[in-house]
XYZ file of C-alpha atoms in Angstrom:
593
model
C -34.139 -79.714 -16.459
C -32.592 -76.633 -15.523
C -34.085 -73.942 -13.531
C -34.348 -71.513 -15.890
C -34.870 -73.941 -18.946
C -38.682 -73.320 -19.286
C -38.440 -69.615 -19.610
C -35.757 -68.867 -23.031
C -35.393 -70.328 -25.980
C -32.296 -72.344 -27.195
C -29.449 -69.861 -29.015
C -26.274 -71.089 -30.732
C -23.518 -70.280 -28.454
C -21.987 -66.438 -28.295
C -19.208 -65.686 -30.823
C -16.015 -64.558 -28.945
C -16.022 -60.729 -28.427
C -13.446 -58.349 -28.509
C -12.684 -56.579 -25.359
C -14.318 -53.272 -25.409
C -12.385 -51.558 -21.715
C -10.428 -53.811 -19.109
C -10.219 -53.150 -15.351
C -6.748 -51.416 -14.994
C -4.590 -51.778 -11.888
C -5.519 -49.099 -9.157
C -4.047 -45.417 -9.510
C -2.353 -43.246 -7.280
C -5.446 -41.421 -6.320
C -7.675 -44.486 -6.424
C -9.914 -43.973 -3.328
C -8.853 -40.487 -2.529
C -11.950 -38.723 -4.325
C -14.403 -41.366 -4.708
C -15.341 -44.897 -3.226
C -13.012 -47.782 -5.027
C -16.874 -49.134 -6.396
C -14.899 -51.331 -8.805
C -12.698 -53.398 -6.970
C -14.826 -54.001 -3.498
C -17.862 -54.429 -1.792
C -18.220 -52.603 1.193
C -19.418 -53.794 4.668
C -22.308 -52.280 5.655
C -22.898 -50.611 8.915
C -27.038 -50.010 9.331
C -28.158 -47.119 11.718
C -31.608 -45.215 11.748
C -31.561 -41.926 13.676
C -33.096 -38.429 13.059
C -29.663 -36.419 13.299
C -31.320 -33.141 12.251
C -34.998 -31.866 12.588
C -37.128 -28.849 11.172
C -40.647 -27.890 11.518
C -41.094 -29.839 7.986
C -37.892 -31.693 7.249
C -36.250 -34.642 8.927
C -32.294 -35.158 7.994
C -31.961 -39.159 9.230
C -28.825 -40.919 9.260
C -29.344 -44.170 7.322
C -25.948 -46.371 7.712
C -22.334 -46.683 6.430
C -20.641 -47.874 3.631
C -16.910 -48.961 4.967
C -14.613 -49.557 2.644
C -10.873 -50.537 3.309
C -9.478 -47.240 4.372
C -12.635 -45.045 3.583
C -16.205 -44.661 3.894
C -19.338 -43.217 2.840
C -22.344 -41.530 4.955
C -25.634 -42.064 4.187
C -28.375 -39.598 4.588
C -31.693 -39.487 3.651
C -33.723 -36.123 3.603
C -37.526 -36.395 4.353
C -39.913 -33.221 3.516
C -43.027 -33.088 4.659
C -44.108 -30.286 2.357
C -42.014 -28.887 -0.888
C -42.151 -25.294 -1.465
C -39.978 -23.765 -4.113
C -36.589 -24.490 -3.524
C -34.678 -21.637 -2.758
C -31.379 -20.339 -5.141
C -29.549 -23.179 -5.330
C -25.629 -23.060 -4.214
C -26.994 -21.176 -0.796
C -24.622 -20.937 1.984
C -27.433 -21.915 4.090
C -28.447 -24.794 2.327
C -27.710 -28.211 4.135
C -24.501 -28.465 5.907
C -22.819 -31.544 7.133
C -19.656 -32.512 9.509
C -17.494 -34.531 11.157
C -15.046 -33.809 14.177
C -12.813 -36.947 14.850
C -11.571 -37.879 18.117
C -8.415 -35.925 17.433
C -9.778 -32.641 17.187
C -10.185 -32.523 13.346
C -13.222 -31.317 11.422
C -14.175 -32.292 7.880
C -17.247 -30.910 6.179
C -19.198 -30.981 3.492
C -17.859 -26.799 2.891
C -13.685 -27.513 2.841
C -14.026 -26.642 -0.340
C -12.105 -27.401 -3.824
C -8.885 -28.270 -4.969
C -7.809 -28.458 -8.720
C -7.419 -31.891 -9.524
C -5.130 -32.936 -12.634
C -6.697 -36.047 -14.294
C -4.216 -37.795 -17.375
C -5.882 -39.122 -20.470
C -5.876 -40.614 -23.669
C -6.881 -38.430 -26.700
C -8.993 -39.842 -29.977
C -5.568 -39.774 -31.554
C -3.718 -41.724 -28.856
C -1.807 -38.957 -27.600
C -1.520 -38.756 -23.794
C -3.099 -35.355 -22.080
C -3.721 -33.813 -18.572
C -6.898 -31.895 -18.314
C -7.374 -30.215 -14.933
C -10.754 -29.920 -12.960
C -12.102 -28.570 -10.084
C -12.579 -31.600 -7.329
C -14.568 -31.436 -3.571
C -12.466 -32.366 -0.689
C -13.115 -33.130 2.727
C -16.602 -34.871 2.757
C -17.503 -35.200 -0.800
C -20.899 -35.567 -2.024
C -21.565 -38.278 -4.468
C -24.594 -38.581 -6.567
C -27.002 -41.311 -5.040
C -27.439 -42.495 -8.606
C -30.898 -41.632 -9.310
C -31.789 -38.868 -11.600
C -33.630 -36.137 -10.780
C -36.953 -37.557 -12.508
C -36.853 -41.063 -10.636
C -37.013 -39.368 -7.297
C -39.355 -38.759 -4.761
C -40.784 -35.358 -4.404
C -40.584 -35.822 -0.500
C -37.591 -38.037 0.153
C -33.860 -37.257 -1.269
C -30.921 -39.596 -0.830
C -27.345 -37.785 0.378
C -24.304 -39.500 -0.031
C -20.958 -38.322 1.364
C -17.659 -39.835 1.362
C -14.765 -39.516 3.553
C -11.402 -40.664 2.113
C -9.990 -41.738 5.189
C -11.159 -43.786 8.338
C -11.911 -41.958 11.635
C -8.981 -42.260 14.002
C -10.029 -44.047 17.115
C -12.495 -43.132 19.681
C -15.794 -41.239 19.506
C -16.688 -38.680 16.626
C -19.571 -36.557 16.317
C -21.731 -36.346 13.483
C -22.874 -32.204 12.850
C -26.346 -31.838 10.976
C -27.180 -27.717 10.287
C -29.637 -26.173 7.801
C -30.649 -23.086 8.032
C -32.920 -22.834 5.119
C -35.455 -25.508 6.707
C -34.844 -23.955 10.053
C -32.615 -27.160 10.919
C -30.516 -26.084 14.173
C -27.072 -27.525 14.429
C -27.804 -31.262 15.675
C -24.722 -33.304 17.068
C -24.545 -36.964 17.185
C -22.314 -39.538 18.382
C -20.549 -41.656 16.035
C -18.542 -45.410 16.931
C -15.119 -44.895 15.310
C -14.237 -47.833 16.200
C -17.065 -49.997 14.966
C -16.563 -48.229 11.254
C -12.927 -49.061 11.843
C -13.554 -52.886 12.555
C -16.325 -52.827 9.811
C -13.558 -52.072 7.333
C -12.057 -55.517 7.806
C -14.908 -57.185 6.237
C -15.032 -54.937 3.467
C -14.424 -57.589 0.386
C -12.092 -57.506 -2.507
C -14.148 -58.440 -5.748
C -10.204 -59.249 -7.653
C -8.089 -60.559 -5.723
C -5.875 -62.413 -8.345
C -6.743 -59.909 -11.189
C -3.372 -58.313 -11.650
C -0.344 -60.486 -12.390
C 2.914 -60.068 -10.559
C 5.085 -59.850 -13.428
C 4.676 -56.807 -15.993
C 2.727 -58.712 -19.402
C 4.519 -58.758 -22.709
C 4.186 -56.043 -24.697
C 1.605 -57.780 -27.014
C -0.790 -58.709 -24.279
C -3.979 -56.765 -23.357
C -3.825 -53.157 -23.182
C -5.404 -51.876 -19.751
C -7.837 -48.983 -20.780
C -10.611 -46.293 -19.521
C -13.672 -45.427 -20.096
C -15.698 -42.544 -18.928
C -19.397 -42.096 -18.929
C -21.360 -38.649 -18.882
C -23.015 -38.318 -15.520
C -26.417 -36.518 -15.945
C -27.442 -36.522 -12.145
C -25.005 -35.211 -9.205
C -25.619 -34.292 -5.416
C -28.740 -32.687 -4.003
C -28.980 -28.828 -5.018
C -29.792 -28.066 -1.533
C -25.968 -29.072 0.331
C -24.370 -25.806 0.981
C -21.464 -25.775 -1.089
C -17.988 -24.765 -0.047
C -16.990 -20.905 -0.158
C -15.227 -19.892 -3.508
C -11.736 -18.880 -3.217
C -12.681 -14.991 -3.041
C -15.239 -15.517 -0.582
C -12.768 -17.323 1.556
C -10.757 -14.325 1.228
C -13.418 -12.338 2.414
C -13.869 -14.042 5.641
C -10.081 -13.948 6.111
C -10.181 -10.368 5.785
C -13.138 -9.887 7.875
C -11.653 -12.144 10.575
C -8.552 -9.923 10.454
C -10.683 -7.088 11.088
C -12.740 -8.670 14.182
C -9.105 -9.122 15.455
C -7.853 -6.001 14.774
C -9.001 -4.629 17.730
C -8.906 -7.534 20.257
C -6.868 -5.998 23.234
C -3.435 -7.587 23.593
C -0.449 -6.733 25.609
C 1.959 -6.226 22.878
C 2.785 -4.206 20.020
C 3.679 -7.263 17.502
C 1.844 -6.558 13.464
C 1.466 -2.865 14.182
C 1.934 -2.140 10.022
C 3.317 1.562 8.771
C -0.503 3.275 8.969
C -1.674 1.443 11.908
C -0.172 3.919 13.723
C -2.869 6.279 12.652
C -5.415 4.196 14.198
C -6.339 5.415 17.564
C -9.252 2.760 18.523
C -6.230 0.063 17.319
C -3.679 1.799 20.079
C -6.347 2.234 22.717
C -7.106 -1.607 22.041
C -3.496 -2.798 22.372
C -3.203 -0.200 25.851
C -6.297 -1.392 26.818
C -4.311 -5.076 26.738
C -1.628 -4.196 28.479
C 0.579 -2.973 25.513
C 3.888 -0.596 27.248
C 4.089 2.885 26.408
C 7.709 2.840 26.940
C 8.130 -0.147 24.441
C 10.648 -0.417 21.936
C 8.169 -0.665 18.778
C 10.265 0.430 15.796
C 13.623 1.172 14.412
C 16.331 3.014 16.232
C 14.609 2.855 19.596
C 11.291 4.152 18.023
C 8.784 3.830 21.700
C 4.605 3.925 20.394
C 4.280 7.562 20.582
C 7.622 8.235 18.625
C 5.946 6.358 15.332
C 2.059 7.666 16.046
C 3.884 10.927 15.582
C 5.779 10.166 12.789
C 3.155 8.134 10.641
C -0.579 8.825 12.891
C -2.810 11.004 13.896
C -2.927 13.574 16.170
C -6.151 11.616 17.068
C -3.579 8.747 17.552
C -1.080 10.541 19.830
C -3.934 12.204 21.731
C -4.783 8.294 22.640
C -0.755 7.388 24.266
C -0.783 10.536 25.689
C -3.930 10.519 27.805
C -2.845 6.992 28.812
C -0.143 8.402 30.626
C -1.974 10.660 31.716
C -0.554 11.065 35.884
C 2.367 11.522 34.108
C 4.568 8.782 35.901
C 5.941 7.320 32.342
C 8.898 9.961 30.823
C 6.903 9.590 27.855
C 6.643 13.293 25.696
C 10.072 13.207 25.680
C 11.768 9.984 25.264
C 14.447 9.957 23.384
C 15.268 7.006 20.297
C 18.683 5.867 19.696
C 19.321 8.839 17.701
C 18.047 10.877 20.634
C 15.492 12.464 19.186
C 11.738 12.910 20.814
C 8.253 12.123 19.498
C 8.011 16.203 18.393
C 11.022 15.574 16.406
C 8.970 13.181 14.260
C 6.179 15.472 14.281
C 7.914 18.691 13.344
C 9.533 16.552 10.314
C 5.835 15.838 9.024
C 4.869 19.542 9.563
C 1.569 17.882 11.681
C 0.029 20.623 13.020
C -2.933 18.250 15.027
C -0.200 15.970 16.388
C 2.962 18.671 17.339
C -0.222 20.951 18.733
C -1.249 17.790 21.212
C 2.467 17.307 21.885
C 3.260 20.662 22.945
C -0.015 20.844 25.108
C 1.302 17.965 26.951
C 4.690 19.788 27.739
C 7.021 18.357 24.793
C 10.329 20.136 25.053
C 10.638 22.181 21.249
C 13.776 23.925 21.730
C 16.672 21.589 22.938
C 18.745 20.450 20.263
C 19.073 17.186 18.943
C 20.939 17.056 15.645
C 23.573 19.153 16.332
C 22.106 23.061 16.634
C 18.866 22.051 15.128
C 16.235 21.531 17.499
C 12.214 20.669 16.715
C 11.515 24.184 17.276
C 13.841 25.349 15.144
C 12.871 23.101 12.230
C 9.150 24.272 13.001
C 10.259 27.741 12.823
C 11.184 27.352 9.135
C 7.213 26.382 8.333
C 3.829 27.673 8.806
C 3.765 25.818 12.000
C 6.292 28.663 13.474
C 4.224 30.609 15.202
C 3.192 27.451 17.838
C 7.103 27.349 19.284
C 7.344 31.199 19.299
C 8.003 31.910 23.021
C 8.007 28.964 23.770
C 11.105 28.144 26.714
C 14.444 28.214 25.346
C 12.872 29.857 21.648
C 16.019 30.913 19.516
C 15.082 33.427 16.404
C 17.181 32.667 13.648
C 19.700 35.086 12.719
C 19.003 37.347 9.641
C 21.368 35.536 7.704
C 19.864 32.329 7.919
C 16.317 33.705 7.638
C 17.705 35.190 4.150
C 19.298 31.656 3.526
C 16.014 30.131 4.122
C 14.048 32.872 1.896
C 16.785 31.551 -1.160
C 15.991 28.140 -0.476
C 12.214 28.348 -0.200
C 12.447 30.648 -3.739
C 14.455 28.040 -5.645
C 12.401 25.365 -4.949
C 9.452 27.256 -5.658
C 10.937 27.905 -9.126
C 10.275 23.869 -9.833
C 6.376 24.706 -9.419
C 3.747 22.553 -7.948
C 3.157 20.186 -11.159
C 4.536 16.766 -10.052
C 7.973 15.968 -11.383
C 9.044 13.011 -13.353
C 12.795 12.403 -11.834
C 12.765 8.461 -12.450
C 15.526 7.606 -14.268
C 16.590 11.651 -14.596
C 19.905 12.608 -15.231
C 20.092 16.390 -15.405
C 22.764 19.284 -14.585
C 23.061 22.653 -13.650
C 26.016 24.927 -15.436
C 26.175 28.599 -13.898
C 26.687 31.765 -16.640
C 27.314 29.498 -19.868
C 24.775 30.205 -22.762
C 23.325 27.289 -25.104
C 26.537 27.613 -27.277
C 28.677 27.695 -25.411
C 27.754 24.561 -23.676
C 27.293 23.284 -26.950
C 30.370 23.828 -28.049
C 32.491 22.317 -24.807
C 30.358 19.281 -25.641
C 32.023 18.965 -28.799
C 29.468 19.749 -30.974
C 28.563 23.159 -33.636
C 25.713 25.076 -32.233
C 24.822 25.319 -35.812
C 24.112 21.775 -36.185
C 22.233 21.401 -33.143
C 18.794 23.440 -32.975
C 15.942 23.365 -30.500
C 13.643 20.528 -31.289
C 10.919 18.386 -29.243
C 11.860 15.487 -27.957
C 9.841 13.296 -30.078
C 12.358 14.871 -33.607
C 15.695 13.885 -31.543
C 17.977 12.540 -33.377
C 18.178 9.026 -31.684
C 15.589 6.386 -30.834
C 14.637 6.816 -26.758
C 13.600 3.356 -26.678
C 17.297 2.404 -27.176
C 18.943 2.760 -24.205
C 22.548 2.182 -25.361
C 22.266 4.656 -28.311
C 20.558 7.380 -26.128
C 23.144 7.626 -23.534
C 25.065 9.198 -26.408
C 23.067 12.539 -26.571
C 21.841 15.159 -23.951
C 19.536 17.975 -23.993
C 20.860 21.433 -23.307
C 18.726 24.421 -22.790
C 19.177 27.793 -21.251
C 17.502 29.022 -18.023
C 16.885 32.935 -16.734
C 18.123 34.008 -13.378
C 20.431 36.177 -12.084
C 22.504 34.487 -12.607
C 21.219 32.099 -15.106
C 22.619 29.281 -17.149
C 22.051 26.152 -18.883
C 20.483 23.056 -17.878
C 21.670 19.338 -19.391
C 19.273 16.451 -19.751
C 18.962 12.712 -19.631
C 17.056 9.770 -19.444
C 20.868 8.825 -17.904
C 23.196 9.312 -15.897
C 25.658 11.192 -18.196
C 24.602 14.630 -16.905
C 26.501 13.253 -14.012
C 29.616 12.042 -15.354
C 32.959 13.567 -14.372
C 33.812 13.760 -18.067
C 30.873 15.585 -18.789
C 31.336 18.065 -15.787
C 35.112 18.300 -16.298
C 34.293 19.396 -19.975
C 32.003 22.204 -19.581
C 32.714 23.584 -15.991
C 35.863 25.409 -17.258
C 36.048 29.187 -15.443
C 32.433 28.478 -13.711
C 30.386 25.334 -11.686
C 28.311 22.835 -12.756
C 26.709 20.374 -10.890
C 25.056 17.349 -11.917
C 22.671 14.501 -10.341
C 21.083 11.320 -11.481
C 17.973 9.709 -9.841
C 18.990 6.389 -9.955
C 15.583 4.203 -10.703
C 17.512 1.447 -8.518
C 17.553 3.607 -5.213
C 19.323 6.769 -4.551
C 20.030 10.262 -6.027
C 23.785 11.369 -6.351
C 25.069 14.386 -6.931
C 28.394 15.874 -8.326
C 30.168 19.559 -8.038
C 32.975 20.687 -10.209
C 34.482 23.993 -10.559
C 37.201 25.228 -13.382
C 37.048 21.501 -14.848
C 38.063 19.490 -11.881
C 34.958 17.465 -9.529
C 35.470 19.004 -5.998
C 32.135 16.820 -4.261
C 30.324 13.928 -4.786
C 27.546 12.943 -2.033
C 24.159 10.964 -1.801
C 21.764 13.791 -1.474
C 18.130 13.667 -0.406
C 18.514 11.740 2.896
C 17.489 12.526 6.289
C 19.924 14.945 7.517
C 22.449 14.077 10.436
C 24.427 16.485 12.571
C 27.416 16.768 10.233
C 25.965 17.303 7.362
C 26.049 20.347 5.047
C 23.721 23.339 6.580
C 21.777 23.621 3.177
C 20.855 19.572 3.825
C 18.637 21.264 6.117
C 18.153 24.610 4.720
C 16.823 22.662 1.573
C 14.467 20.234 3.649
C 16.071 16.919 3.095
C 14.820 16.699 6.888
C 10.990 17.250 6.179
C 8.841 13.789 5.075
C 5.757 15.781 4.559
C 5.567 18.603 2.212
C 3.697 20.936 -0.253
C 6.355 20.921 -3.411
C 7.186 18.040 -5.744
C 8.848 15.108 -5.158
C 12.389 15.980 -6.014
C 11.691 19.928 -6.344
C 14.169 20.544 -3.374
C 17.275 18.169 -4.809
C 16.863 20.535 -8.293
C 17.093 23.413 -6.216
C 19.962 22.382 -4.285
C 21.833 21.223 -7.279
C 20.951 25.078 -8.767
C 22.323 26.720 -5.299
C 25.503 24.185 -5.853
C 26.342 25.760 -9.051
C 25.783 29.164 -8.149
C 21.980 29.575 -10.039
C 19.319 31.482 -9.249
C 16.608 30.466 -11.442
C 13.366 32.161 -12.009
C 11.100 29.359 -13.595
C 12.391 25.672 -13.676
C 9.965 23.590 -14.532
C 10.697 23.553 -18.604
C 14.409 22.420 -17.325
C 13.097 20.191 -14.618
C 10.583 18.636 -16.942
C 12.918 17.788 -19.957
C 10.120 16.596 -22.181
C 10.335 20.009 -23.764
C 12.108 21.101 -27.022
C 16.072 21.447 -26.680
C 19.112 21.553 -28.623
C 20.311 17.455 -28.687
C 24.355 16.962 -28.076
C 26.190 13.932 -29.458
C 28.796 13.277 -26.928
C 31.969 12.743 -28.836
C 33.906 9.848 -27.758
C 36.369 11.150 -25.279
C 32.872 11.899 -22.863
C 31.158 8.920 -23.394
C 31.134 5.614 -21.574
């Protein structure tokens, strides 16, 4: 009689049944984001200790699960009272860790990674679908549902997807919520490590070594719905923006950490003066080399800062032992230079209280006072040592300059992209006309009636805008979304018995200019850049030199261009802003491209 003969009833024996999923060989990530449950038993390493302690909560540490190369913590959470559970997904909830022997650290809080898992669709079609998976200790459900727990004791299950390296690790219990404190404990690497021998494989011989015929038994999957999961209270990992948030914040704390360099200073750092009295307070020269061009501290706190921020290197050298006020960069030019090109009245004041030299020159005759002389800032380097007064001729130079550019108004510009021209003396027609057109056929329409589609680029390099401008003299202006304003053709063609210059603000970088007189191009230069000695006076008359100013962007290259050709214009800003109406050109062949 059997053992169990007593107890069932006899059945006819089990017809054969079809396979409903098989055990498929192990995957490339089999083990790396859960145990391998399926394939072995793992040795088990008991241990009861209290690893974390509140006034009404014990964490205890209840054993290991080792598996071949991996293993999983157990924890067990006793409450001695259960209040309602705070917001789940706290920060402060329970946090767990280990640090390895090594010096690494893996937590329960490293966070997510997206995880890309293949699959099988109702229609047999292979698909990816992508989720969001835990890494470094993972939490696993204990495999209870919520219901079939106790109200005072919760199971925590973590698994690391490695094996500790040799030697002793510690074991980090903190929960703030239950007023846990952070609780270390040692942990026997090498006694999980020797437990992982013994870990058993349930199918050894399951897989053949030979691929099966095509006909055999098709490996499959199946995947269940799991209704359970972790304990609510483990502090889960920081989202991706609030990880961002502690970088920046740790950036911050850093920020101002003394240190005896000038290394990351960015472009508005500069500006900082607690950032610069951190980095002197570390040990940071004054005499440095911190930019371009020999560019020391106080050269690029006066060109990009604060007066707030020059104040700060210049009390620093304060017994006066560093030549500091007036070192000179490559270019030999001082700190006031770069001041008096930014018109900064707080930081060229503190300058010239500490003795700054204003009146040597150092780009050719041009010298910081003189620049400042040609602002509101003059009256500061008035009588000031070596002061020069500008002769009448260039103060009426300056007075033209200042007028021209005021003619562009204070309205920003739109130059992007801008092809436009300046022809002196020539009405509408008659520019009309040496554009190979009949004034008759071309009247003054808006932009949006042209004759051509803007959006096509190809097709709209064809035409230009002409309209007249008042001055004395006067003249006509030609527009572009091009560069054909620009073109020698163009300028050869209607420059005949006057000038006409042209310019094209080249979206790519750069704004070029062209001068032609009685149909032949006499100049063509890169205008707009910082000035150097040899350079055209009206490069600095026209304030290619100043960074900082109170006109538009690109207000002082239109009024160059005008003085180029010999205009004086009284109001610019219809010519300047070509979106008004206009007479349209087709450029006949012979001045197109």
């Amino acid at each position: 009689m059997g053992f169990f003969d007593d107890l069932v009833l006899p059945e006819e024996p089990s017809p054969e049944r079809a396979v409903w999923v098989g055990l498929g060989p192990p995957g490339e990530d089999e083990g790396r984001y859960a145990p391998p449950v399926d394939r072995f038993a793992p040795a088990r390493v008991p241990r009861l200790d209290v690893v974390g302690a509140g006034p009404g909560t014990r964490v205890l540490l209840t054993g290991w699960s080792v598996w071949p190369r991996s293993v999983t913590l157990h924890l067990a959470v006793f409450r001695s009272v259960r209040r309602q559970d705070p917001e789940a997904g706290r920060q402060s909830g329970l946090r767990v860790g280990l640090r390895f022997s090594d010096g690494r650290r893996v937590t329960s809080l490293d966070g997510r990674v997206s995880r890309r898992i293949p699959f099988t669709g109702p229609q047999g079609r292979a698909d990816v679908a992508t989720t969001e998976q835990a890494v470094g200790l993972i939490p696993l459900d204990p495999g209870l549902h919520h219901s079939h727990r106790s109200l005072f004791k919760t199971d925590v299950d973590l698994y690391l997807p490695e094996l500790p390296p040799p030697g002793e690790a510690v074991l980090v219990v903190e929960w703030p919520d239950e007023s846990v404190p952070e609780t270390r404990t040692a942990v026997d690497a090498e006694e999980l490590r020797a437990a992982s021998r013994r870990a058993l494989e349930v199918w050894p011989d399951l897989y053949p070594p030979e691929p099966e015929p095509e006909s055999a038994q098709q490996w499959g999957t199946f995947a269940t719905m799991e209704m359970s999961g972790p304990p609510a209270f483990l502090a889960p990992p920081l989202t991706r923006r609030q990880l961002e948030a502690l970088r920046r914040e740790e950036e911050a704390r850093q920020r101002y950490v003394p240190r005896a360099d000038w290394q990351r200073m960015g472009y508005r750092d500069w500006g900082d003066a607690e950032l610069i009295r951190a980095r002197l307070a570390g040990g940071a020269p004054l005499t440095a080399v911190a930019g371009q061009s020999g560019a020391t501290p106080l050269h690029l706190a006066a060109e990009r800062g604060t007066a707030e921020a020059v104040t700060a290197l210049l009390t620093h050298d304060a017994d006066g032992n560093t030549p500091l006020v007036d070192a000179r960069d490559d270019d030999g030019h001082t700190p006031l230079w770069y001041a008096a090109q930014n018109v900064d009245e707080g930081a060229v004041r503190a300058l010239l209280d500490a003795g700054a030299d204003a009146w040597t020159p150092q780009s050719g005759p041009w010298s910081p006072g003189r620049l400042l002389s040609t602002t509101r800032l003059a009256p500061l380097v008035r009588g000031l040592p070596g002061a020069v007064e500008p002769s009448a001729e260039e103060t009426a130079a300056q007075r033209r300059a200042d007028a021209l550019v005021a003619a562009f108004g204070g309205e920003p510009l739109w130059t992007e992209g801008l092809g436009i021209c300046f022809v002196r003396d020539l009405s509408e027609d008659e520019v009309v006309r040496r554009l190979g057109a009949d004034p008759a056929r071309c009247p003054r329409t808006a932009p949006d009636d042209a004759p051509f589609d803007p959006a096509d680029y190809d097709v709209s390099l064809r035409y230009v805008g002409v309209l007249g401008v008042d001055g004395a003299p006067g003249g006509c202006v030609i527009t572009q979304d091009g560069y054909m304003p620009s073109d020698d053709a163009v300028l050869r063609a209607i420059s005949a018995g006057t000038a006409a210059y042209g310019m094209y603000f080249n979206p790519k970088g750069g704004t070029f200019g062209t001068l032609a007189r009685d149909g032949e191009v006499v100049e063509s230069e890169e205008i707009g850049l910082w000035p150097r000695a040899s350079d055209p006076e009206a490069f600095w008359t026209f304030r290619f030199w100043q960074r900082k100013h109170d006109f538009p962007h690109g207000a002082n290259l239109m009024a160059y261009a005008c003085a180029a050709a010999g205009l004086d214009i009284d109001d610019g800003r219809d010519a300047a802003g070509h979106r008004g109406p206009r007479r349209w050109v087709e450029l006949p062949p012979r001045l197109r491209r």
